[in-house]
Amino acid sequence: MFRKLLILLLIIACNSPKAPEPVLPIPSERQLAWHKMEYYGFVHFNMNTFSDMEWGMGDEDPSNFNPTELDTRQWAKVAKEAGMKGLIITAKHHDGFCLWPSEYTEHSVKNSPWKNGQGDLIQELAESCKAEGIGFGIYYSPWDRNHGGYGTDTYIAYMKNQLTELLSNYGEVFEVWFDGANGGTGYYGGANEDRKVDKRSYYEWENVYKLVRELQPNAVIFGDAGPDVRWVGNEHGYAYETTWSNLLRDSVYAGMPEYAEMYSSGQENGSHWVPAEADVSIRPGWYYHAYEDHKVKSLPQLLDIYYRSIGQNSALLINFPVDRRGLVHEKDVEQIMKLSTKIKEDFENDLIHNAKLVASNERGKGYGADKVLDNEWETYWATEDGVVNSSIEITYPQKIRFNRFLIQEFIALGQRVKSFSLEIQTDEGWQEIHQGTTIGAKRILRLDDHYTDKIRLNILDAKASPAISKVGVFDAPKLLVQPVIHRDKEGMVSMEIPESGVDIYYTLDGTIPSKSNGEQYTAPFILKNAGKITAISIDQNSDNSSEALTQNFDIAKSNWRVIHDDPNSKNIIDANPNTNWTNPKDEVIIDLGELVHINGFEYLPPQGRYFSGLVFKYRFSGSADGKNWRDLAVGEFSNIHNNPIKQEIRFGNTQTRYIRLTSLETWDGKPTQYAEIGVITQE
Ligand code: FUL
């Protein structure tokens, strides 16, 4: 009996083809485990949170670190609910302040009022991540603007000691994140000077990596040059149309100036497996600043990031700038949850399961087209050796509608595909709807709606026979967000939505638009007078719609003129919030072109990430002839620095042709800046 079974097994084994040969480089076990995480969170929280900085100098007083409601469990819960598989914490940023009571420095939580110096934030977060069942990672800045020995051997010993603490005392770590930004001015124990280091050799990276491997053998090490995971080369969260996990690793070092341009998308002939990780903050800054509360990324922005990172062969690391309370801010929570809901919706129903699959070539038993159907990483469709040009035909009993197509390579055998295309069958025959280059761990195509009963994925070029572990077909519901309404200086109104297959309807009487009420927006139109526009997005294929948005507009600024020689002064009446003007003087006069009844004025401060010269104390005056002035309002924009949104000041109705805004004091004493100035004519 046993002999018979053995013979049978032998026959089966002889008939099953061998797996394709790997194409080097290939991922290590730890890298493969990391690839499966795909999406995880970053937390930037330490001294900068309290000094309101992005890069502290290193001379900050530990007594400033004092969160009032710190709750690392809330962070971990948010990450978990958002679908993230782990959290990485800035244990020490460039300013050198340590979130754990390190034995090797006084510059840490142990000298802060938080928990009377008895707290250990790293411990708390490690426990919270464990309790929520997500991974725990450490960001450690090699650059240290506090340490007196930075630039010498003493600091390298310090760094190793600290890493030993971090990687020995807090359980399993999934990723160790080494920042490429390093070397420059700093406090350095009181020296207050500029210290440059040789980024290639100073940190003794080989020894540091050895230490990490010893203490955390399963952790991947992140750096510009890997060794395990590399930076994607920008802080917008985008990978590239062509993204190789292969990297010419020996040509790269952390912080090299030409990295982003030359290396960040990987190389087809890269020598080592060093996949990309796209890092991006949910707000403009990495650290919390109250003045960015109104700049949390919107769902369309976050969704775009998701598709351009995870959908382009990269992991995604989204940062939460935890606030001074010690909590992920409610606005950030709201947005990240919107993203996770949308992702779930988009990939809820994989239409591949209703199809019949036929491959143009199969390696044999165990490597058939059906292997792309299961959700197993380890099974895959592969062609015979030497057969590169190949395809899978996906046939449905009747026409389906789809707009997303997902492909995954079996990366354990290396990244193989160099180019592919997607076709659908139409009444006129096959029609190509997409051409792509790399696939890698995951590739997701965002497409217009297509109706067909046959889809064909063609592998056009590859390094060897392709090995595809998953293909997915989805009909993602439309992203129904409120239209963005813009009106220019001349009063020309335009509206935008991020997705095709969705229409915009609007009204001018304040009623809620629908397919039967109001107008469909098809082209820009003129609205010179003051008025309100209410707009909504409606799915063409259903009656699903976004919430309605009502936006008030005052009179168009078409006849206005800034009385100033500087050509940039016109930026403040161009109806574009992204153009500014810095006024060398304290006051600015605008000619409205005719006598106008006004009830108030508006000031929009600059909207860029770094701003100065925000008007704090103001005087606003009006004049019929530009000579005799009357003050209409004097006051202050109390919270403008924290919340630099449009300021609206009302006063009694008055008729004026010229308006003058005098900046009695700017927030930081710098010359006054404006994005826009406007008037309020409506009651
Ligand atoms: C950069 C740092 O300089 C930023 O402050 C932030 O930590 C970001 C994730 O990496 O290189």
mmCIF file of C-alpha atoms and ligand atoms in Angstrom, residues 42 44 48 54-55 90 93-94 139 177 179-181 231 235 279 286-287, ligand 1:
data_model
loop_
_atom_site.group_PDB
_atom_site.id
_atom_site.type_symbol
_atom_site.label_atom_id
_atom_site.label_comp_id
_atom_site.label_asym_id
_atom_site.label_seq_id
_atom_site.Cartn_x
_atom_site.Cartn_y
_atom_site.Cartn_z
ATOM 1 C CA PHE A 42 3.886 56.881 10.779
ATOM 2 C CA HIS A 44 5.640 62.198 14.203
ATOM 3 C CA ASN A 48 8.746 69.505 17.677
ATOM 4 C CA GLU A 54 9.540 70.688 11.856
ATOM 5 C CA TRP A 55 13.268 70.472 12.610
ATOM 6 C CA THR A 90 9.803 58.957 15.774
ATOM 7 C CA HIS A 93 14.098 63.109 15.560
ATOM 8 C CA HIS A 94 16.842 65.479 14.401
ATOM 9 C CA TYR A 139 12.219 55.812 13.377
ATOM 10 C CA TRP A 177 13.631 53.707 9.766
ATOM 11 C CA ASP A 179 16.268 59.169 7.918
ATOM 12 C CA GLY A 180 18.439 60.390 5.065
ATOM 13 C CA ALA A 181 18.309 64.037 6.214
ATOM 14 C CA TRP A 231 12.726 55.820 0.027
ATOM 15 C CA GLU A 235 7.261 63.138 0.278
ATOM 16 C CA ASP A 279 5.956 58.194 2.861
ATOM 17 C CA TRP A 286 5.150 65.984 9.468
ATOM 18 C CA TYR A 287 4.571 67.505 12.910
HETATM 19 C C1 FUL B 1 12.540 63.683 6.488
HETATM 20 C C2 FUL B 1 12.710 64.460 7.789
HETATM 21 O O1 FUL B 1 13.640 65.501 7.661
HETATM 22 C C3 FUL B 1 11.332 64.963 8.137
HETATM 23 O O2 FUL B 1 11.344 65.801 9.258
HETATM 24 C C4 FUL B 1 10.455 63.750 8.371
HETATM 25 O O3 FUL B 1 10.886 63.047 9.508
HETATM 26 C C5 FUL B 1 10.465 62.848 7.140
HETATM 27 C C6 FUL B 1 9.722 61.577 7.332
HETATM 28 O O4 FUL B 1 11.776 62.546 6.757
HETATM 29 O O5 FUL B 1 13.711 63.352 5.894
#
